[in-house]
Protein backbone atom coordinates (compact mmCIF):
# COMPACT_ATOMS: atom_id res chain seq x y z
CA UNK A 1 -8.80 -25.69 -40.34
CA UNK A 2 -6.01 -25.14 -41.75
CA UNK A 3 -7.70 -23.28 -43.48
CA UNK A 4 -8.81 -21.39 -40.56
CA UNK A 5 -5.41 -20.74 -38.68
CA UNK A 6 -4.31 -19.14 -42.17
CA UNK A 7 -6.39 -16.74 -42.44
CA UNK A 8 -6.38 -15.95 -39.39
CA UNK A 9 -3.01 -15.20 -40.32
CA UNK A 10 -1.86 -11.73 -39.32
CA UNK A 11 -5.55 -10.71 -37.45
CA UNK A 12 -5.93 -8.06 -38.30
CA UNK A 13 -9.48 -5.68 -37.74
CA UNK A 14 -10.63 -3.69 -40.91
CA UNK A 15 -10.73 0.12 -40.73
CA UNK A 16 -14.95 -0.21 -39.69
CA UNK A 17 -15.11 -2.34 -37.55
CA UNK A 18 -11.58 -0.19 -35.77
CA UNK A 19 -14.73 2.72 -35.44
CA UNK A 20 -17.34 0.65 -34.71
CA UNK A 21 -15.55 -1.47 -32.01
CA UNK A 22 -14.90 1.11 -29.09
CA UNK A 23 -18.50 2.83 -29.36
CA UNK A 24 -19.14 -0.23 -26.80
CA UNK A 25 -16.95 1.89 -24.28
CA UNK A 26 -19.34 5.52 -25.89
CA UNK A 27 -22.58 3.32 -24.47
CA UNK A 28 -21.23 2.36 -21.22
CA UNK A 29 -18.84 5.50 -20.44
CA UNK A 30 -22.75 7.67 -21.17
CA UNK A 31 -24.19 5.75 -18.01
CA UNK A 32 -21.01 5.87 -16.76
CA UNK A 33 -22.16 10.43 -16.87
CA UNK A 34 -25.72 10.26 -16.00
CA UNK A 35 -25.29 7.57 -13.09
CA UNK A 36 -21.73 7.75 -11.91
CA UNK A 37 -21.50 11.21 -11.97
CA UNK A 38 -24.99 12.29 -10.52
CA UNK A 39 -25.93 9.59 -8.38
CA UNK A 40 -24.95 10.43 -4.87
CA UNK A 41 -26.81 13.95 -5.50
CA UNK A 42 -29.48 12.13 -6.72
CA UNK A 43 -29.72 9.93 -3.70
CA UNK A 44 -28.73 12.84 -1.51
CA UNK A 45 -30.94 15.62 -2.57
CA UNK A 46 -34.22 14.46 -4.79
CA UNK A 47 -34.78 11.11 -2.60
CA UNK A 48 -33.05 13.80 1.17
CA UNK A 49 -31.64 10.12 1.15
CA UNK A 50 -28.19 11.40 3.65
CA UNK A 51 -25.35 12.51 2.04
CA UNK A 52 -23.06 9.58 3.54
CA UNK A 53 -25.35 7.20 2.45
CA UNK A 54 -25.68 7.95 -0.67
CA UNK A 55 -22.18 8.24 -1.61
CA UNK A 56 -20.79 5.82 0.90
CA UNK A 57 -23.56 3.08 -1.73
CA UNK A 58 -21.84 2.89 -3.85
CA UNK A 59 -19.15 2.41 -3.24
CA UNK A 60 -20.59 -0.30 -0.88
CA UNK A 61 -21.71 -1.47 -3.75
CA UNK A 62 -18.52 -2.64 -5.30
CA UNK A 63 -18.60 -5.14 -2.77
CA UNK A 64 -21.30 -7.08 -4.35
CA UNK A 65 -19.01 -6.60 -7.63
CA UNK A 66 -16.65 -8.63 -5.43
CA UNK A 67 -18.92 -11.74 -6.48
CA UNK A 68 -20.40 -10.59 -9.72
CA UNK A 69 -17.48 -9.42 -11.98
CA UNK A 70 -15.75 -13.18 -11.20
CA UNK A 71 -18.98 -14.92 -11.99
CA UNK A 72 -20.07 -12.96 -15.53
CA UNK A 73 -16.33 -13.17 -16.47
CA UNK A 74 -16.54 -17.16 -15.92
CA UNK A 75 -19.57 -17.16 -17.86
CA UNK A 76 -18.32 -15.39 -21.04
CA UNK A 77 -14.93 -17.39 -21.03
CA UNK A 78 -17.74 -20.21 -21.31
CA UNK A 79 -20.15 -18.75 -23.94
CA UNK A 80 -20.42 -19.60 -27.58
CA UNK A 81 -23.36 -19.58 -28.56
CA UNK A 82 -25.31 -18.78 -31.90
CA UNK A 83 -24.69 -15.04 -31.61
CA UNK A 84 -21.24 -15.18 -30.53
CA UNK A 85 -19.23 -14.98 -27.09
CA UNK A 86 -19.45 -10.81 -27.10
CA UNK A 87 -22.19 -9.91 -28.05
CA UNK A 88 -25.18 -11.06 -26.28
CA UNK A 89 -23.49 -9.86 -23.16
CA UNK A 90 -23.19 -6.58 -24.61
CA UNK A 91 -27.19 -6.71 -25.69
CA UNK A 92 -28.61 -7.93 -21.97
CA UNK A 93 -26.19 -5.10 -20.29
CA UNK A 94 -27.46 -2.51 -21.79
CA UNK A 95 -31.45 -3.87 -21.93
CA UNK A 96 -30.52 -4.42 -18.34
CA UNK A 97 -29.29 -0.70 -17.44
CA UNK A 98 -31.21 0.70 -19.56
CA UNK A 99 -34.23 -0.20 -17.31
CA UNK A 100 -32.67 0.25 -13.72
CA UNK A 101 -32.17 3.67 -14.34
CA UNK A 102 -35.50 4.49 -16.09
CA UNK A 103 -36.94 2.86 -12.76
CA UNK A 104 -34.70 4.35 -10.04
CA UNK A 105 -34.65 8.27 -11.76
CA UNK A 106 -38.06 8.19 -13.43
CA UNK A 107 -39.96 6.48 -10.28
CA UNK A 108 -38.34 6.18 -6.74
CA UNK A 109 -38.98 10.64 -6.48
CA UNK A 110 -42.92 9.04 -7.16
CA UNK A 111 -42.04 7.47 -4.20
CA UNK A 112 -43.63 9.85 -1.17
CA UNK A 113 -41.39 11.10 1.91
CA UNK A 114 -43.79 8.21 3.62
CA UNK A 115 -41.98 5.48 2.98
CA UNK A 116 -38.50 6.17 3.33
CA UNK A 117 -37.73 2.53 4.52
CA UNK A 118 -38.71 2.07 0.31
CA UNK A 119 -36.74 4.38 -0.86
CA UNK A 120 -33.85 3.75 0.29
CA UNK A 121 -33.79 -0.24 -0.13
CA UNK A 122 -35.73 1.02 -3.78
CA UNK A 123 -32.25 3.08 -4.14
CA UNK A 124 -30.41 0.70 -3.30
CA UNK A 125 -32.09 -2.08 -4.72
CA UNK A 126 -32.42 -0.60 -9.02
CA UNK A 127 -28.36 0.56 -7.96
CA UNK A 128 -27.36 -3.38 -7.63
CA UNK A 129 -29.14 -4.50 -11.04
CA UNK A 130 -27.45 -1.21 -12.79
CA UNK A 131 -24.04 -2.62 -11.87
CA UNK A 132 -25.02 -6.35 -12.99
CA UNK A 133 -25.32 -4.52 -16.32
CA UNK A 134 -22.87 -2.77 -16.38
CA UNK A 135 -20.09 -5.36 -15.81
CA UNK A 136 -21.93 -7.38 -18.32
CA UNK A 137 -21.37 -4.85 -21.67
CA UNK A 138 -17.46 -3.32 -20.02
CA UNK A 139 -16.16 -6.23 -19.98
CA UNK A 140 -16.77 -6.62 -23.72
CA UNK A 141 -15.35 -3.59 -23.95
CA UNK A 142 -11.85 -4.98 -22.99
CA UNK A 143 -11.73 -8.61 -23.72
CA UNK A 144 -14.05 -8.26 -27.39
CA UNK A 145 -10.39 -6.45 -28.50
CA UNK A 146 -8.28 -9.81 -27.70
CA UNK A 147 -11.00 -10.65 -30.70
CA UNK A 148 -10.35 -6.91 -32.99
CA UNK A 149 -7.28 -7.91 -33.65
CA UNK A 150 -3.73 -9.22 -32.90
CA UNK A 151 -1.46 -6.65 -34.55
CA UNK A 152 -0.11 -4.64 -32.53
CA UNK A 153 0.44 -1.01 -34.61
CA UNK A 154 -3.50 -1.14 -34.81
CA UNK A 155 -4.45 -2.00 -31.00
CA UNK A 156 -2.99 1.92 -30.92
CA UNK A 157 -6.21 2.83 -32.73
CA UNK A 158 -8.67 2.07 -30.24
CA UNK A 159 -7.79 4.33 -27.66
CA UNK A 160 -8.93 6.68 -30.68
CA UNK A 161 -11.48 5.67 -31.97
CA UNK A 162 -12.52 4.75 -27.99
CA UNK A 163 -11.97 8.59 -27.43
CA UNK A 164 -14.11 9.22 -30.33
CA UNK A 165 -16.98 6.79 -29.06
CA UNK A 166 -16.46 8.60 -25.30
CA UNK A 167 -17.07 11.92 -26.72
CA UNK A 168 -20.56 11.00 -28.51
CA UNK A 169 -21.22 9.27 -24.98
CA UNK A 170 -19.69 11.09 -22.53
CA UNK A 171 -19.10 13.95 -23.78
CA UNK A 172 -22.58 14.90 -25.46
CA UNK A 173 -23.60 14.35 -21.71
CA UNK A 174 -21.07 16.21 -20.16
CA UNK A 175 -22.20 19.03 -23.45
CA UNK A 176 -26.21 18.38 -22.20
CA UNK A 177 -26.43 18.21 -18.69
CA UNK A 178 -25.49 22.14 -17.54
CA UNK A 179 -28.03 23.56 -20.95
CA UNK A 180 -30.93 20.68 -19.33
CA UNK A 181 -29.87 22.02 -16.20
CA UNK A 182 -30.15 26.30 -16.80
CA UNK A 183 -33.28 26.02 -19.05
CA UNK A 184 -34.95 23.34 -17.38
CA UNK A 185 -34.54 22.13 -13.63
CA UNK A 186 -31.24 22.48 -11.96
CA UNK A 187 -29.20 19.15 -10.59
CA UNK A 188 -31.34 18.49 -7.54
CA UNK A 189 -34.56 19.17 -9.18
CA UNK A 190 -36.01 15.20 -10.22
CA UNK A 191 -37.42 17.16 -13.34
CA UNK A 192 -33.70 16.94 -15.09
CA UNK A 193 -33.40 13.37 -14.19
CA UNK A 194 -36.06 12.86 -15.93
CA UNK A 195 -35.69 15.08 -19.27
CA UNK A 196 -31.56 13.57 -19.24
CA UNK A 197 -32.64 10.08 -17.96
CA UNK A 198 -33.67 9.50 -22.12
CA UNK A 199 -32.19 10.67 -24.34
CA UNK A 200 -29.09 9.34 -22.21
CA UNK A 201 -30.55 5.55 -23.06
CA UNK A 202 -30.82 6.88 -26.24
CA UNK A 203 -27.42 7.55 -27.42
CA UNK A 204 -26.16 3.85 -25.43
CA UNK A 205 -28.18 1.90 -27.23
CA UNK A 206 -27.71 3.60 -30.49
CA UNK A 207 -24.16 3.66 -29.85
CA UNK A 208 -24.51 -0.15 -28.91
CA UNK A 209 -25.88 -1.48 -32.14
CA UNK A 210 -22.95 -0.04 -33.86
CA UNK A 211 -20.83 -1.28 -31.08
CA UNK A 212 -22.58 -4.27 -32.06
CA UNK A 213 -21.87 -4.53 -36.31
CA UNK A 214 -17.97 -4.00 -35.18
CA UNK A 215 -17.37 -6.46 -33.73
CA UNK A 216 -19.96 -9.39 -35.99
CA UNK A 217 -17.66 -10.48 -38.53
CA UNK A 218 -14.72 -11.56 -34.91
CA UNK A 219 -17.57 -12.91 -32.77
CA UNK A 220 -16.43 -16.27 -33.66
CA UNK A 221 -14.06 -19.53 -32.37
CA UNK A 222 -11.81 -18.45 -35.31
CA UNK A 223 -10.33 -16.12 -33.16
CA UNK A 224 -10.91 -17.22 -29.95
CA UNK A 225 -7.15 -17.74 -27.90
CA UNK A 226 -4.79 -20.94 -29.47
CA UNK A 227 -7.33 -24.14 -29.39
CA UNK A 228 -9.86 -22.93 -31.56
CA UNK A 229 -13.22 -24.04 -31.05
CA UNK A 230 -12.01 -25.14 -27.68
CA UNK A 231 -13.24 -23.35 -24.58
CA UNK A 232 -11.94 -22.72 -21.86
CA UNK A 233 -13.40 -24.00 -18.44
CA UNK A 234 -11.76 -22.08 -16.07
CA UNK A 235 -12.86 -22.11 -12.37
CA UNK A 236 -13.66 -18.56 -10.70
CA UNK A 237 -9.79 -19.53 -8.22
CA UNK A 238 -8.19 -19.16 -11.01
CA UNK A 239 -8.39 -15.19 -10.58
CA UNK A 240 -6.34 -15.41 -7.86
CA UNK A 241 -3.19 -17.21 -10.60
CA UNK A 242 -3.77 -15.21 -12.72
CA UNK A 243 -3.17 -12.18 -9.99
CA UNK A 244 -0.40 -13.18 -8.61
CA UNK A 245 1.50 -14.98 -12.17
CA UNK A 246 0.57 -12.26 -14.38
CA UNK A 247 3.31 -8.88 -13.20
CA UNK A 248 1.59 -7.39 -15.86
CA UNK A 249 -2.53 -7.68 -15.26
CA UNK A 250 -0.99 -6.02 -11.85
CA UNK A 251 1.21 -3.49 -12.91
CA UNK A 252 -1.80 -2.28 -15.47
CA UNK A 253 -5.44 -2.60 -12.82
CA UNK A 254 -2.16 0.01 -11.34
CA UNK A 255 -2.41 1.78 -13.37
CA UNK A 256 -5.94 1.52 -15.32
CA UNK A 257 -6.94 2.30 -11.45
CA UNK A 258 -4.84 5.61 -11.04
CA UNK A 259 -6.46 6.76 -14.59
CA UNK A 260 -9.54 6.68 -13.84
CA UNK A 261 -9.64 8.16 -10.29
CA UNK A 262 -7.95 11.53 -12.46
CA UNK A 263 -9.89 11.23 -13.77
CA UNK A 264 -13.51 10.82 -12.19
CA UNK A 265 -12.77 12.95 -8.99
CA UNK A 266 -11.49 15.91 -11.19
CA UNK A 267 -14.07 15.68 -12.98
CA UNK A 268 -16.43 15.00 -10.78
CA UNK A 269 -20.01 16.98 -11.09
CA UNK A 270 -19.73 18.67 -7.51
CA UNK A 271 -16.55 19.13 -7.90
CA UNK A 272 -16.70 20.81 -10.70
CA UNK A 273 -19.56 22.59 -8.74
CA UNK A 274 -17.56 24.32 -6.18
CA UNK A 275 -15.09 25.03 -8.48
CA UNK A 276 -16.33 27.09 -11.20
CA UNK A 277 -19.91 27.91 -9.52
CA UNK A 278 -19.40 28.05 -5.13
CA UNK A 279 -15.12 29.53 -5.73
CA UNK A 280 -15.45 31.21 -9.68
CA UNK A 281 -18.85 31.93 -8.89
CA UNK A 282 -19.99 31.91 -12.67
CA UNK A 283 -20.71 28.31 -13.03
CA UNK A 284 -22.80 28.50 -16.61
CA UNK A 285 -20.26 30.39 -17.68
CA UNK A 286 -17.42 28.82 -16.96
CA UNK A 287 -18.60 25.00 -17.29
CA UNK A 288 -18.86 24.58 -20.98
CA UNK A 289 -16.16 26.42 -22.00
CA UNK A 290 -13.72 25.16 -19.58
CA UNK A 291 -15.08 21.65 -21.39
CA UNK A 292 -15.28 22.88 -24.91
CA UNK A 293 -10.91 23.63 -24.02
CA UNK A 294 -9.97 20.57 -22.83
CA UNK A 295 -11.49 18.87 -25.79
CA UNK A 296 -9.56 21.17 -28.15
CA UNK A 297 -6.37 20.61 -26.17
CA UNK A 298 -7.31 16.63 -26.13
CA UNK A 299 -7.36 16.48 -30.18
CA UNK A 300 -2.93 17.03 -30.71
CA UNK A 301 -2.27 14.70 -27.62
CA UNK A 302 -4.08 11.44 -28.55
CA UNK A 303 -2.82 11.66 -32.07
CA UNK A 304 0.73 12.39 -29.96
CA UNK A 305 -0.05 8.92 -28.06
CA UNK A 306 -1.48 6.71 -31.57
CA UNK A 307 2.09 8.21 -33.02
CA UNK A 308 3.80 7.19 -29.72
CA UNK A 309 2.23 4.18 -29.32
CA UNK A 310 2.58 2.85 -32.56
CA UNK A 311 6.16 2.94 -32.58
CA UNK A 312 7.64 2.83 -29.02
CA UNK A 313 4.87 0.70 -27.44
CA UNK A 314 1.34 1.25 -25.24
CA UNK A 315 3.75 1.89 -21.85
CA UNK A 316 6.27 4.35 -23.23
CA UNK A 317 2.94 6.14 -24.29
CA UNK A 318 1.24 6.50 -20.70
CA UNK A 319 4.97 7.16 -18.70
CA UNK A 320 4.99 10.34 -20.94
CA UNK A 321 2.09 12.25 -21.26
CA UNK A 322 1.30 10.73 -17.56
CA UNK A 323 3.90 12.72 -17.17
CA UNK A 324 2.76 15.69 -18.76
CA UNK A 325 -0.22 15.62 -17.41
CA UNK A 326 1.67 16.13 -13.39
CA UNK A 327 4.17 18.37 -14.30
CA UNK A 328 1.32 20.48 -15.84
CA UNK A 329 -1.68 20.20 -12.80
CA UNK A 330 1.73 21.23 -10.14
CA UNK A 331 1.22 24.88 -12.31
CA UNK A 332 -2.80 24.54 -11.45
CA UNK A 333 -2.02 23.64 -8.38
CA UNK A 334 -0.26 26.24 -7.58
CA UNK A 335 -3.21 28.82 -9.22
CA UNK A 336 -5.84 27.42 -6.95
CA UNK A 337 -3.76 28.62 -4.04
CA UNK A 338 -4.18 32.06 -5.17
CA UNK A 339 -7.44 32.23 -5.57
CA UNK A 340 -9.49 35.19 -3.57
CA UNK A 341 -12.38 35.52 -2.88
CA UNK A 342 -13.86 38.23 -4.04
CA UNK A 343 -10.27 39.65 -6.08
CA UNK A 344 -10.55 39.88 -9.98
CA UNK A 345 -7.15 39.39 -10.44
CA UNK A 346 -7.11 35.69 -9.01
CA UNK A 347 -10.28 34.15 -10.59
CA UNK A 348 -10.80 33.00 -13.55
CA UNK A 349 -13.30 35.68 -15.96
CA UNK A 350 -14.11 34.90 -19.39
CA UNK A 351 -16.44 37.76 -19.75
CA UNK A 352 -17.39 40.98 -17.53
CA UNK A 353 -21.14 43.98 -18.38
CA UNK A 354 -21.76 41.67 -21.33
CA UNK A 355 -18.07 41.97 -22.71
CA UNK A 356 -14.63 40.03 -22.81
CA UNK A 357 -12.22 40.40 -19.99
CA UNK A 358 -9.63 37.61 -19.39
CA UNK A 359 -6.85 38.67 -16.96
CA UNK A 360 -3.70 36.49 -17.26
CA UNK A 361 -4.65 34.40 -13.65
CA UNK A 362 -7.74 32.74 -16.72
CA UNK A 363 -4.28 32.86 -19.46
CA UNK A 364 -2.28 30.92 -17.56
CA UNK A 365 -5.51 28.76 -15.65
CA UNK A 366 -6.52 27.62 -19.87
CA UNK A 367 -2.83 26.80 -20.70
CA UNK A 368 -1.56 24.53 -17.41
CA UNK A 369 -5.57 23.72 -17.06
CA UNK A 370 -5.64 22.06 -21.17
CA UNK A 371 -2.47 20.97 -21.37
CA UNK A 372 -2.35 19.24 -18.24
CA UNK A 373 -6.62 17.90 -19.70
CA UNK A 374 -5.32 16.67 -22.56
CA UNK A 375 -2.67 14.86 -21.41
CA UNK A 376 -4.81 12.93 -19.04
CA UNK A 377 -7.44 12.48 -21.13
CA UNK A 378 -5.75 11.08 -23.29
CA UNK A 379 -4.17 8.53 -21.25
CA UNK A 380 -7.60 7.84 -19.51
CA UNK A 381 -9.03 5.00 -21.03
CA UNK A 382 -4.82 3.65 -22.63
CA UNK A 383 -5.41 0.81 -20.27
CA UNK A 384 -8.19 -0.17 -22.07
CA UNK A 385 -6.55 -1.24 -25.30
CA UNK A 386 -3.24 -2.97 -22.95
CA UNK A 387 -5.33 -5.01 -21.67
CA UNK A 388 -6.25 -6.88 -24.63
CA UNK A 389 -2.49 -7.12 -24.47
CA UNK A 390 -2.41 -9.03 -21.35
CA UNK A 391 -4.68 -11.60 -21.88
CA UNK A 392 -2.51 -12.26 -24.72
CA UNK A 393 0.42 -12.13 -22.44
CA UNK A 394 -2.15 -14.78 -20.20
CA UNK A 395 -2.90 -17.39 -23.41
CA UNK A 396 1.34 -16.92 -23.79
CA UNK A 397 2.06 -17.30 -20.80
CA UNK A 398 -0.36 -20.28 -19.38
CA UNK A 399 -2.10 -21.00 -23.00
CA UNK A 400 -5.72 -20.62 -21.84
CA UNK A 401 -7.94 -17.84 -24.06
CA UNK A 402 -9.54 -15.80 -21.08
CA UNK A 403 -10.19 -12.57 -21.84
CA UNK A 404 -14.12 -12.22 -19.96
CA UNK A 405 -11.88 -12.81 -17.06
CA UNK A 406 -9.44 -10.68 -18.09
CA UNK A 407 -11.53 -8.06 -18.90
CA UNK A 408 -14.08 -8.50 -15.22
CA UNK A 409 -10.70 -8.39 -13.39
CA UNK A 410 -9.45 -5.24 -15.11
CA UNK A 411 -13.37 -3.41 -14.43
CA UNK A 412 -13.80 -4.70 -11.71
CA UNK A 413 -10.92 -2.44 -10.30
CA UNK A 414 -11.98 0.14 -13.25
CA UNK A 415 -15.67 0.51 -11.35
CA UNK A 416 -14.30 0.26 -7.22
CA UNK A 417 -12.39 3.35 -8.56
CA UNK A 418 -14.85 5.18 -10.46
CA UNK A 419 -18.14 4.64 -7.26
CA UNK A 420 -14.57 6.05 -4.60
CA UNK A 421 -15.34 9.52 -6.35
CA UNK A 422 -18.44 9.78 -5.03
CA UNK A 423 -17.27 8.66 -1.53
CA UNK A 424 -14.11 10.52 -1.24
CA UNK A 425 -16.60 13.83 -2.68
CA UNK A 426 -18.79 13.32 -0.72
CA UNK A 427 -17.02 12.46 2.91
CA UNK A 428 -14.76 15.85 2.18
CA UNK A 429 -17.76 17.64 1.68
CA UNK A 430 -19.21 17.23 4.86
CA UNK A 431 -15.91 17.02 6.58
CA UNK A 432 -16.51 21.20 6.26
CA UNK A 433 -20.07 21.23 7.41
CA UNK A 434 -22.06 20.51 4.14
CA UNK A 435 -24.54 18.48 4.34
CA UNK A 436 -26.38 18.28 1.21
CA UNK A 437 -23.18 17.84 -2.65
CA UNK A 438 -22.81 21.51 -3.92
CA UNK A 439 -24.64 22.56 -7.07
CA UNK A 440 -24.04 25.81 -9.26
CA UNK A 441 -25.75 28.06 -6.60
CA UNK A 442 -24.42 26.49 -3.50
CA UNK A 443 -22.70 30.12 -1.81
CA UNK A 444 -19.06 29.61 -1.36
CA UNK A 445 -18.23 28.73 2.48
CA UNK A 446 -15.15 28.02 4.44
CA UNK A 447 -13.12 25.87 3.29
CA UNK A 448 -14.30 24.95 0.00
CA UNK A 449 -11.25 25.43 -1.72
CA UNK A 450 -8.96 23.67 0.49
CA UNK A 451 -11.39 20.70 -0.61
CA UNK A 452 -11.55 22.03 -4.36
CA UNK A 453 -7.77 21.86 -4.20
CA UNK A 454 -7.34 18.41 -2.59
CA UNK A 455 -9.87 16.39 -5.57
CA UNK A 456 -8.93 18.35 -8.74
CA UNK A 457 -5.31 18.39 -7.98
CA UNK A 458 -3.77 16.81 -4.91
CA UNK A 459 -5.88 13.47 -5.68
CA UNK A 460 -5.35 12.57 -9.48
CA UNK A 461 -1.66 13.79 -8.76
CA UNK A 462 -1.28 10.91 -5.87
CA UNK A 463 -2.67 8.70 -8.63
CA UNK A 464 -0.76 9.83 -11.17
CA UNK A 465 2.52 8.86 -9.48
CA UNK A 466 0.88 5.57 -8.82
CA UNK A 467 0.62 5.48 -12.14
CA UNK A 468 4.26 5.88 -13.26
CA UNK A 469 6.17 3.73 -10.78
CA UNK A 470 3.70 1.12 -11.32
CA UNK A 471 4.01 1.33 -15.03
CA UNK A 472 8.32 0.76 -14.85
CA UNK A 473 7.84 -2.85 -14.91
CA UNK A 474 5.79 -3.43 -16.85
CA UNK A 475 7.33 -5.91 -19.52
CA UNK A 476 4.85 -5.10 -22.91
CA UNK A 477 7.03 -3.41 -24.60
CA UNK A 478 6.17 -3.21 -28.79
CA UNK A 479 7.92 -5.68 -29.67
CA UNK A 480 8.64 -8.16 -27.27
CA UNK A 481 3.91 -7.80 -27.88
CA UNK A 482 5.16 -9.25 -31.62
CA UNK A 483 6.63 -12.19 -30.09
CA UNK A 484 3.77 -12.99 -27.72
CA UNK A 485 1.79 -12.99 -31.31
CA UNK A 486 4.33 -14.99 -33.71
CA UNK A 487 4.54 -17.56 -30.57
CA UNK A 488 0.47 -17.61 -29.68
CA UNK A 489 -0.06 -18.23 -33.71
CA UNK A 490 2.86 -21.17 -34.24
CA UNK A 491 1.55 -22.27 -31.57
CA UNK A 492 -2.48 -22.22 -33.05
CA UNK A 493 -1.34 -24.01 -36.50
CA UNK A 494 0.92 -26.30 -34.05
CA UNK A 495 -2.68 -27.72 -32.57
CA UNK A 496 -4.94 -27.06 -36.01
CA UNK A 497 -1.72 -30.11 -37.53
CA UNK A 498 -2.39 -31.97 -34.43
CA UNK A 499 -0.02 -31.22 -31.51
CA UNK A 500 -1.20 -31.07 -28.20
CA UNK A 501 -1.92 -27.98 -26.41
CA UNK A 502 0.43 -29.48 -23.85
CA UNK A 503 3.25 -30.10 -26.52
CA UNK A 504 2.79 -26.98 -28.21
CA UNK A 505 3.23 -24.74 -25.46
CA UNK A 506 6.53 -26.88 -23.55
CA UNK A 507 7.77 -26.43 -27.42
CA UNK A 508 7.11 -23.72 -29.27
CA UNK A 509 8.88 -21.05 -27.44
CA UNK A 510 10.28 -17.51 -28.04
């Protein structure tokens, strides 16, 4: 046991592990686009379900999550088989998601309209099954970081490699979707989903395999907390105690919800169809260029966030760049308020009659949107590596190594917020009298401008303000985490040498 602890001292990940394991988030982000961005449109326009039913059900299903997340988190913390703690959940989760979405998108459209009740039942049932698979795999992204590395200077790197993984998953899907829409079928057609689904599932499977390779070496007991082989017997009721006593986790859940809400609503397919298609009149000519511009602006911000995190801690980095996004989106808000239908100088324009035609309005929008998007996209997944800090803090505070519970706590909030975006968009669209969710071909109608302003700007801005308030009292600075890691390591060494957990917790402190 002595040698095991010595090997564990200064637990650091190899470069390939830091690069590959975050691809697990890319694998699940494929479904973030494939399901959460299109499920309401699919239900409303393809299956002919009620617009509010399709939208509200996506959020209502999270009540089901409230029961499955704690169970899966506790199950993960008690798991330690030949295949490790995290890898089984990654594999099982990916298989469940693939099978449920193949059935949903490729088979349910064949249910005849005369059996509408069966369509409703299949839609709800398959979505519920998908939710379970999504919980299995997403919780590993958060929980697995605790074994990957305990080095505070390495954990910020997870954000940048996580972004690479997200681009390999979410980015590929966002890039291909409009191309398929333009060349195969519209978002309201079943053919669109029949083409996009196998592509997305294949990408997700490949990313999952690479992520498993990344965590393979670290998914073993000597990296599990301070008790080694001892598995935590955690009751689900202890979630309440964690929420009460782990203040950093509470604040991070609020911050994570704020960042994810901003991203999920502002990038919702319906919102972008209204902005670039209905308002600006050129979805095909604007969506991909603006997406590429956002990603280009994101690159320097990812480098800046990592550098800031390594020097001043992840809290300082999150606060700084969320503030940048908030300031820039004030400018985007002003530009959208200035928009006027049919007036070229107050619309986005890249081409006119086949030639380049960029006006001042477009230049200002590109700069403000690009900088704002780059800043908030670089922070959207920053709370993920911070979950590992909160998990290590819980080990420091209580002696319990429960990354599964910590991961699913955060995952529950993450999914609630992600699904809330579909409901918010659905309700907002129905308020202005539109019967089906708008697509790129939907003509502009009165009230769309106000809906886009609220969803594209105001809601994200409110979310960022909530993030800034919550993180102000977050105590896990870079220096604090270094002290926590040192204490946890000393306790682990003491326990390996015969000291009881209770005595180590009582006598070894910073």
